[in-house]
Amino acid sequence: QSVLTQPPSASGTPGQRVTISCSGSSSNIGSNYVYWYQQLPGTAPKLLIYRSNQRSSGVPDRFSGSKSGTSASLAISGLRSEDEADYYCAGWDDSLKWVFGGGTKVTVL
Amino acid sequence: EVQLLESGGGLVQPGGSLRLSCAASGFTFNDYAMSWVRQAPGEGLQWVSGISGSGGGTYYADSVKGRFTISRDNSKNTLYLQMNSLRAEDTAVYYCAKDYRYYYDSYGYVDYWGQGTLVTVSS
């Protein structure tokens, strides 16, 4: 069971906006930054969003991150077929460890 | 270009040992903290261990504490994970990951990942 909670799946048609939530606690999201990683099928994860809302180099501005209290979200606007992947939220926990969400599989219908 | 190349994975019996290596290139290795993150088949990501740039600070997930040891040889640009007393639930792809900064703390984060090496624990 993951420390951070994400919905297992999300979907949308091309061009739509999809939002993925990530829920934590005061010891992780509530007091530290949130990070988002994209994992395309059969590949290693790739950093998408750092420090809650900063896009990593080369990441399209269709991807955006936000954080409020002990929750965070990743939004994908203008959904494209190449966005079909697993998305993971992550963050530092004050117990001196990294924690991940269980991952959300995004399907483009 | 940052490159992280893991090796050392394979099939091992329960109770056995294995040492993973990660050869790093494309950056000044001793300037950055490093991590190991694993992914069981069909499952999500799980942080395993982390180490500061000097190797003086090491951190472990509760599930591997006392069984796994992370270390680094900055003269060889190589990260290691010694895994002892392996269990079936340790079966996973193990990723080597570079941190954004030297210290292993709340201000850092993983910015690059290797391609992973598969460890299978089975009799």
PDB file of C-alpha atoms in Angstrom:
ATOM      1  CA  GLN A   1       0.000   0.000   0.000  1.00  0.00           C
ATOM      2  CA  SER A   2       1.454   3.339  -1.099  1.00  0.00           C
ATOM      3  CA  VAL A   3       1.896   6.255   1.280  1.00  0.00           C
ATOM      4  CA  LEU A   4       0.556   8.698  -1.319  1.00  0.00           C
ATOM      5  CA  THR A   5      -2.885   7.972  -2.779  1.00  0.00           C
ATOM      6  CA  GLN A   6      -3.649   8.268  -6.479  1.00  0.00           C
ATOM      7  CA  PRO A   7      -6.604   7.036  -8.541  1.00  0.00           C
ATOM      8  CA  PRO A   8      -5.601   3.880 -10.421  1.00  0.00           C
ATOM      9  CA  SER A   9      -6.844   5.161 -13.751  1.00  0.00           C
ATOM     10  CA  ALA A  10      -7.906   8.225 -15.698  1.00  0.00           C
ATOM     11  CA  SER A  11      -8.947   8.693 -19.290  1.00  0.00           C
ATOM     12  CA  GLY A  12      -9.949  11.238 -21.873  1.00  0.00           C
ATOM     13  CA  THR A  13     -10.338  11.823 -25.571  1.00  0.00           C
ATOM     14  CA  PRO A  14      -7.741  13.686 -27.601  1.00  0.00           C
ATOM     15  CA  GLY A  15      -7.799  17.388 -26.794  1.00  0.00           C
ATOM     16  CA  GLN A  16      -9.510  16.961 -23.430  1.00  0.00           C
ATOM     17  CA  ARG A  17      -8.120  17.948 -20.032  1.00  0.00           C
ATOM     18  CA  VAL A  18      -7.310  15.196 -17.549  1.00  0.00           C
ATOM     19  CA  THR A  19      -6.481  15.752 -13.895  1.00  0.00           C
ATOM     20  CA  ILE A  20      -4.745  13.283 -11.578  1.00  0.00           C
ATOM     21  CA  SER A  21      -4.925  13.736  -7.826  1.00  0.00           C
ATOM     22  CA  CYS A  22      -2.366  12.789  -5.189  1.00  0.00           C
ATOM     23  CA  SER A  23      -3.237  12.755  -1.513  1.00  0.00           C
ATOM     24  CA  GLY A  24      -0.744  12.601   1.329  1.00  0.00           C
ATOM     25  CA  SER A  25      -0.293  13.828   4.867  1.00  0.00           C
ATOM     26  CA  SER A  26       1.276  16.614   6.885  1.00  0.00           C
ATOM     27  CA  SER A  27       4.616  14.754   7.015  1.00  0.00           C
ATOM     28  CA  ASN A  28       5.044  14.578   3.238  1.00  0.00           C
ATOM     29  CA  ILE A  29       2.952  16.679   0.841  1.00  0.00           C
ATOM     30  CA  GLY A  30       1.822  18.975   3.622  1.00  0.00           C
ATOM     31  CA  SER A  31       5.363  20.115   4.407  1.00  0.00           C
ATOM     32  CA  ASN A  32       7.423  19.338   1.298  1.00  0.00           C
ATOM     33  CA  TYR A  33       7.370  19.651  -2.469  1.00  0.00           C
ATOM     34  CA  VAL A  34       5.610  17.224  -4.795  1.00  0.00           C
ATOM     35  CA  TYR A  35       7.116  15.655  -7.895  1.00  0.00           C
ATOM     36  CA  TRP A  36       5.492  13.957 -10.871  1.00  0.00           C
ATOM     37  CA  TYR A  37       7.020  11.255 -13.054  1.00  0.00           C
ATOM     38  CA  GLN A  38       5.806   9.822 -16.343  1.00  0.00           C
ATOM     39  CA  GLN A  39       6.509   6.206 -17.213  1.00  0.00           C
ATOM     40  CA  LEU A  40       5.819   5.214 -20.794  1.00  0.00           C
ATOM     41  CA  PRO A  41       5.223   1.472 -21.374  1.00  0.00           C
ATOM     42  CA  GLY A  42       8.407  -0.549 -21.003  1.00  0.00           C
ATOM     43  CA  THR A  43      10.608   2.421 -20.135  1.00  0.00           C
ATOM     44  CA  ALA A  44      12.142   4.063 -17.081  1.00  0.00           C
ATOM     45  CA  PRO A  45      10.318   6.917 -15.358  1.00  0.00           C
ATOM     46  CA  LYS A  46      10.969  10.477 -16.492  1.00  0.00           C
ATOM     47  CA  LEU A  47      10.718  13.647 -14.411  1.00  0.00           C
ATOM     48  CA  LEU A  48       7.768  15.820 -15.463  1.00  0.00           C
ATOM     49  CA  ILE A  49       7.157  18.276 -12.629  1.00  0.00           C
ATOM     50  CA  TYR A  50       9.491  19.295  -9.813  1.00  0.00           C
ATOM     51  CA  ARG A  51       8.932  21.450  -6.736  1.00  0.00           C
ATOM     52  CA  SER A  52       5.163  21.026  -7.097  1.00  0.00           C
ATOM     53  CA  ASN A  53       4.633  23.218 -10.157  1.00  0.00           C
ATOM     54  CA  GLN A  54       7.853  23.551 -12.184  1.00  0.00           C
ATOM     55  CA  ARG A  55       8.062  21.781 -15.526  1.00  0.00           C
ATOM     56  CA  SER A  56      11.220  19.828 -16.183  1.00  0.00           C
ATOM     57  CA  SER A  57      13.285  20.738 -19.223  1.00  0.00           C
ATOM     58  CA  GLY A  58      11.571  19.792 -22.476  1.00  0.00           C
ATOM     59  CA  VAL A  59       8.196  19.034 -20.918  1.00  0.00           C
ATOM     60  CA  PRO A  60       5.336  20.628 -22.900  1.00  0.00           C
ATOM     61  CA  ASP A  61       3.330  23.351 -21.176  1.00  0.00           C
ATOM     62  CA  ARG A  62       0.291  21.086 -21.544  1.00  0.00           C
ATOM     63  CA  PHE A  63       1.479  19.545 -18.277  1.00  0.00           C
ATOM     64  CA  SER A  64       1.001  21.508 -15.074  1.00  0.00           C
ATOM     65  CA  GLY A  65       1.254  20.743 -11.377  1.00  0.00           C
ATOM     66  CA  SER A  66      -0.254  22.284  -8.288  1.00  0.00           C
ATOM     67  CA  LYS A  67      -0.349  21.680  -4.556  1.00  0.00           C
ATOM     68  CA  SER A  68      -2.712  22.697  -1.790  1.00  0.00           C
ATOM     69  CA  GLY A  69      -2.388  21.515   1.788  1.00  0.00           C
ATOM     70  CA  THR A  70      -1.817  17.770   1.823  1.00  0.00           C
ATOM     71  CA  SER A  71      -2.948  17.202  -1.758  1.00  0.00           C
ATOM     72  CA  ALA A  72      -1.501  17.800  -5.183  1.00  0.00           C
ATOM     73  CA  SER A  73      -2.621  17.389  -8.747  1.00  0.00           C
ATOM     74  CA  LEU A  74      -1.230  16.969 -12.231  1.00  0.00           C
ATOM     75  CA  ALA A  75      -3.211  18.339 -15.140  1.00  0.00           C
ATOM     76  CA  ILE A  76      -2.749  17.374 -18.765  1.00  0.00           C
ATOM     77  CA  SER A  77      -4.510  19.714 -21.155  1.00  0.00           C
ATOM     78  CA  GLY A  78      -4.917  19.086 -24.872  1.00  0.00           C
ATOM     79  CA  LEU A  79      -4.527  15.349 -24.286  1.00  0.00           C
ATOM     80  CA  ARG A  80      -2.537  13.538 -26.972  1.00  0.00           C
ATOM     81  CA  SER A  81      -2.065   9.861 -27.786  1.00  0.00           C
ATOM     82  CA  GLU A  82       1.577  10.019 -26.713  1.00  0.00           C
ATOM     83  CA  ASP A  83       0.473  10.986 -23.203  1.00  0.00           C
ATOM     84  CA  GLU A  84      -0.787   7.449 -22.615  1.00  0.00           C
ATOM     85  CA  ALA A  85       1.405   6.303 -19.733  1.00  0.00           C
ATOM     86  CA  ASP A  86       1.594   5.717 -15.999  1.00  0.00           C
ATOM     87  CA  TYR A  87       1.992   8.808 -13.837  1.00  0.00           C
ATOM     88  CA  TYR A  88       3.429   8.783 -10.322  1.00  0.00           C
ATOM     89  CA  CYS A  89       3.477  11.472  -7.667  1.00  0.00           C
ATOM     90  CA  ALA A  90       6.342  11.466  -5.187  1.00  0.00           C
ATOM     91  CA  GLY A  91       7.697  13.460  -2.302  1.00  0.00           C
ATOM     92  CA  TRP A  92       9.988  13.559   0.664  1.00  0.00           C
ATOM     93  CA  ASP A  93       8.596  12.385   3.977  1.00  0.00           C
ATOM     94  CA  ASP A  94       9.879  13.929   7.196  1.00  0.00           C
ATOM     95  CA  SER A  95      10.737  10.408   8.418  1.00  0.00           C
ATOM     96  CA  LEU A  96      13.770  10.711   6.117  1.00  0.00           C
ATOM     97  CA  LYS A  97      12.539   8.757   3.134  1.00  0.00           C
ATOM     98  CA  TRP A  98      10.978   9.210  -0.255  1.00  0.00           C
ATOM     99  CA  VAL A  99       7.384   8.128  -0.813  1.00  0.00           C
ATOM    100  CA  PHE A 100       5.493   7.436  -4.015  1.00  0.00           C
ATOM    101  CA  GLY A 101       1.897   7.206  -5.059  1.00  0.00           C
ATOM    102  CA  GLY A 102       0.578   3.957  -6.476  1.00  0.00           C
ATOM    103  CA  GLY A 103       0.469   5.379  -9.982  1.00  0.00           C
ATOM    104  CA  THR A 104      -2.313   6.416 -12.347  1.00  0.00           C
ATOM    105  CA  LYS A 105      -2.695   4.841 -15.755  1.00  0.00           C
ATOM    106  CA  VAL A 106      -3.833   7.447 -18.285  1.00  0.00           C
ATOM    107  CA  THR A 107      -5.680   6.102 -21.297  1.00  0.00           C
ATOM    108  CA  VAL A 108      -6.396   8.172 -24.391  1.00  0.00           C
ATOM    109  CA  LEU A 109      -9.743   7.003 -25.762  1.00  0.00           C
TER     110      LEU A 109
ATOM    111  CA  GLU B   1      24.423  13.519 -21.339  1.00  0.00           C
ATOM    112  CA  VAL B   2      23.640  11.783 -18.048  1.00  0.00           C
ATOM    113  CA  GLN B   3      23.884   8.006 -18.303  1.00  0.00           C
ATOM    114  CA  LEU B   4      23.188   5.462 -15.574  1.00  0.00           C
ATOM    115  CA  LEU B   5      23.845   1.818 -16.389  1.00  0.00           C
ATOM    116  CA  GLU B   6      22.739  -0.799 -13.900  1.00  0.00           C
ATOM    117  CA  SER B   7      24.095  -4.336 -13.759  1.00  0.00           C
ATOM    118  CA  GLY B   8      24.165  -7.334 -11.445  1.00  0.00           C
ATOM    119  CA  GLY B   9      20.545  -8.418 -11.563  1.00  0.00           C
ATOM    120  CA  GLY B  10      19.498 -12.009 -12.034  1.00  0.00           C
ATOM    121  CA  LEU B  11      17.832 -15.034 -10.464  1.00  0.00           C
ATOM    122  CA  VAL B  12      18.652 -15.799  -6.825  1.00  0.00           C
ATOM    123  CA  GLN B  13      17.176 -18.179  -4.281  1.00  0.00           C
ATOM    124  CA  PRO B  14      15.344 -16.937  -1.185  1.00  0.00           C
ATOM    125  CA  GLY B  15      17.877 -16.139   1.522  1.00  0.00           C
ATOM    126  CA  GLY B  16      20.581 -15.459  -1.042  1.00  0.00           C
ATOM    127  CA  SER B  17      22.593 -12.342  -1.825  1.00  0.00           C
ATOM    128  CA  LEU B  18      23.182 -10.129  -4.831  1.00  0.00           C
ATOM    129  CA  ARG B  19      25.116  -6.918  -5.463  1.00  0.00           C
ATOM    130  CA  LEU B  20      23.830  -4.382  -7.943  1.00  0.00           C
ATOM    131  CA  SER B  21      26.092  -1.802  -9.572  1.00  0.00           C
ATOM    132  CA  CYS B  22      25.307   1.429 -11.367  1.00  0.00           C
ATOM    133  CA  ALA B  23      27.954   3.011 -13.579  1.00  0.00           C
ATOM    134  CA  ALA B  24      27.409   6.740 -13.930  1.00  0.00           C
ATOM    135  CA  SER B  25      28.674   9.110 -16.607  1.00  0.00           C
ATOM    136  CA  GLY B  26      27.926  12.519 -18.061  1.00  0.00           C
ATOM    137  CA  PHE B  27      28.078  14.397 -14.744  1.00  0.00           C
ATOM    138  CA  THR B  28      30.394  14.918 -11.786  1.00  0.00           C
ATOM    139  CA  PHE B  29      29.364  11.851  -9.802  1.00  0.00           C
ATOM    140  CA  ASN B  30      30.588  12.913  -6.362  1.00  0.00           C
ATOM    141  CA  ASP B  31      28.594  16.166  -6.549  1.00  0.00           C
ATOM    142  CA  TYR B  32      25.253  14.384  -6.366  1.00  0.00           C
ATOM    143  CA  ALA B  33      23.272  12.151  -4.052  1.00  0.00           C
ATOM    144  CA  MET B  34      21.981   8.902  -5.545  1.00  0.00           C
ATOM    145  CA  SER B  35      19.069   6.527  -4.947  1.00  0.00           C
ATOM    146  CA  TRP B  36      17.787   3.053  -5.687  1.00  0.00           C
ATOM    147  CA  VAL B  37      14.091   2.714  -6.539  1.00  0.00           C
ATOM    148  CA  ARG B  38      12.401  -0.573  -7.402  1.00  0.00           C
ATOM    149  CA  GLN B  39       9.293  -1.658  -9.258  1.00  0.00           C
ATOM    150  CA  ALA B  40       7.770  -5.095  -8.752  1.00  0.00           C
ATOM    151  CA  PRO B  41       6.190  -6.661 -11.862  1.00  0.00           C
ATOM    152  CA  GLY B  42       2.984  -4.833 -12.705  1.00  0.00           C
ATOM    153  CA  GLU B  43       3.292  -2.639  -9.627  1.00  0.00           C
ATOM    154  CA  GLY B  44       4.220   0.941  -8.781  1.00  0.00           C
ATOM    155  CA  LEU B  45       7.488   2.567  -7.795  1.00  0.00           C
ATOM    156  CA  GLN B  46       8.970   1.985  -4.348  1.00  0.00           C
ATOM    157  CA  TRP B  47      11.920   3.919  -2.923  1.00  0.00           C
ATOM    158  CA  VAL B  48      14.580   1.556  -1.548  1.00  0.00           C
ATOM    159  CA  SER B  49      17.592   3.573  -0.426  1.00  0.00           C
ATOM    160  CA  GLY B  50      19.521   6.810  -0.837  1.00  0.00           C
ATOM    161  CA  ILE B  51      23.044   8.094  -0.250  1.00  0.00           C
ATOM    162  CA  SER B  52      24.599  11.557  -0.101  1.00  0.00           C
ATOM    163  CA  GLY B  53      27.316  12.716  -2.462  1.00  0.00           C
ATOM    164  CA  SER B  54      30.119  11.872  -0.049  1.00  0.00           C
ATOM    165  CA  GLY B  55      28.571   8.587   1.023  1.00  0.00           C
ATOM    166  CA  GLY B  56      28.463   9.801   4.597  1.00  0.00           C
ATOM    167  CA  GLY B  57      24.677   9.779   4.808  1.00  0.00           C
ATOM    168  CA  THR B  58      22.651   6.674   3.976  1.00  0.00           C
ATOM    169  CA  TYR B  59      18.901   6.113   4.157  1.00  0.00           C
ATOM    170  CA  TYR B  60      16.722   3.012   3.829  1.00  0.00           C
ATOM    171  CA  ALA B  61      13.109   1.995   3.468  1.00  0.00           C
ATOM    172  CA  ASP B  62      11.850   0.032   6.468  1.00  0.00           C
ATOM    173  CA  SER B  63      11.273  -3.003   4.242  1.00  0.00           C
ATOM    174  CA  VAL B  64      14.997  -3.376   3.458  1.00  0.00           C
ATOM    175  CA  LYS B  65      16.679  -1.905   6.545  1.00  0.00           C
ATOM    176  CA  GLY B  66      19.195  -4.353   7.989  1.00  0.00           C
ATOM    177  CA  ARG B  67      19.263  -6.457   4.801  1.00  0.00           C
ATOM    178  CA  PHE B  68      20.390  -4.012   2.095  1.00  0.00           C
ATOM    179  CA  THR B  69      23.435  -1.726   2.095  1.00  0.00           C
ATOM    180  CA  ILE B  70      23.915   1.206  -0.254  1.00  0.00           C
ATOM    181  CA  SER B  71      27.420   2.473  -0.991  1.00  0.00           C
ATOM    182  CA  ARG B  72      29.344   4.375  -3.617  1.00  0.00           C
ATOM    183  CA  ASP B  73      32.883   4.529  -4.981  1.00  0.00           C
ATOM    184  CA  ASN B  74      33.377   8.092  -6.184  1.00  0.00           C
ATOM    185  CA  SER B  75      36.741   7.199  -7.727  1.00  0.00           C
ATOM    186  CA  LYS B  76      34.953   4.729 -10.006  1.00  0.00           C
ATOM    187  CA  ASN B  77      31.756   6.755 -10.539  1.00  0.00           C
ATOM    188  CA  THR B  78      29.793   3.745  -9.357  1.00  0.00           C
ATOM    189  CA  LEU B  79      26.845   3.219  -7.024  1.00  0.00           C
ATOM    190  CA  TYR B  80      26.190  -0.138  -5.346  1.00  0.00           C
ATOM    191  CA  LEU B  81      23.380  -1.950  -3.587  1.00  0.00           C
ATOM    192  CA  GLN B  82      24.348  -5.037  -1.582  1.00  0.00           C
ATOM    193  CA  MET B  83      21.235  -7.137  -1.027  1.00  0.00           C
ATOM    194  CA  ASN B  84      21.288  -9.919   1.558  1.00  0.00           C
ATOM    195  CA  SER B  85      18.620 -12.266   2.964  1.00  0.00           C
ATOM    196  CA  LEU B  86      16.581 -11.804  -0.195  1.00  0.00           C
ATOM    197  CA  ARG B  87      12.876 -12.586  -0.153  1.00  0.00           C
ATOM    198  CA  ALA B  88      10.336 -13.280  -2.888  1.00  0.00           C
ATOM    199  CA  GLU B  89       8.846  -9.829  -2.307  1.00  0.00           C
ATOM    200  CA  ASP B  90      12.175  -8.248  -3.295  1.00  0.00           C
ATOM    201  CA  THR B  91      11.558  -9.374  -6.883  1.00  0.00           C
ATOM    202  CA  ALA B  92      11.531  -6.209  -8.973  1.00  0.00           C
ATOM    203  CA  VAL B  93      13.281  -4.054 -11.518  1.00  0.00           C
ATOM    204  CA  TYR B  94      15.814  -1.971  -9.607  1.00  0.00           C
ATOM    205  CA  TYR B  95      16.460   1.526 -10.930  1.00  0.00           C
ATOM    206  CA  CYS B  96      19.515   3.603 -10.179  1.00  0.00           C
ATOM    207  CA  ALA B  97      18.589   7.276  -9.932  1.00  0.00           C
ATOM    208  CA  LYS B  98      20.518  10.544  -9.754  1.00  0.00           C
ATOM    209  CA  ASP B  99      19.474  13.252  -7.344  1.00  0.00           C
ATOM    210  CA  TYR B 100      19.295  16.962  -8.117  1.00  0.00           C
ATOM    211  CA  ARG B 101      21.776  17.898  -5.378  1.00  0.00           C
ATOM    212  CA  TYR B 102      24.585  16.738  -3.093  1.00  0.00           C
ATOM    213  CA  TYR B 103      22.679  16.300   0.128  1.00  0.00           C
ATOM    214  CA  TYR B 104      19.980  13.692   0.544  1.00  0.00           C
ATOM    215  CA  ASP B 105      17.148  15.733   2.002  1.00  0.00           C
ATOM    216  CA  SER B 106      13.787  17.349   1.326  1.00  0.00           C
ATOM    217  CA  TYR B 107      15.255  19.859  -1.141  1.00  0.00           C
ATOM    218  CA  GLY B 108      16.499  17.182  -3.522  1.00  0.00           C
ATOM    219  CA  TYR B 109      14.702  14.960  -5.971  1.00  0.00           C
ATOM    220  CA  VAL B 110      15.401  12.350  -8.639  1.00  0.00           C
ATOM    221  CA  ASP B 111      16.051  14.012 -11.971  1.00  0.00           C
ATOM    222  CA  TYR B 112      17.496  11.095 -13.983  1.00  0.00           C
ATOM    223  CA  TRP B 113      16.834   7.362 -14.003  1.00  0.00           C
ATOM    224  CA  GLY B 114      18.709   4.378 -15.376  1.00  0.00           C
ATOM    225  CA  GLN B 115      16.974   1.687 -17.418  1.00  0.00           C
ATOM    226  CA  GLY B 116      16.879  -0.771 -14.527  1.00  0.00           C
ATOM    227  CA  THR B 117      18.042  -4.310 -13.796  1.00  0.00           C
ATOM    228  CA  LEU B 118      15.697  -7.182 -12.959  1.00  0.00           C
ATOM    229  CA  VAL B 119      16.134  -9.120  -9.741  1.00  0.00           C
ATOM    230  CA  THR B 120      14.122 -12.312  -9.374  1.00  0.00           C
ATOM    231  CA  VAL B 121      14.034 -14.109  -6.034  1.00  0.00           C
ATOM    232  CA  SER B 122      12.684 -17.620  -6.490  1.00  0.00           C
ATOM    233  CA  SER B 123      13.532 -21.224  -5.736  1.00  0.00           C
TER     234      SER B 123
END
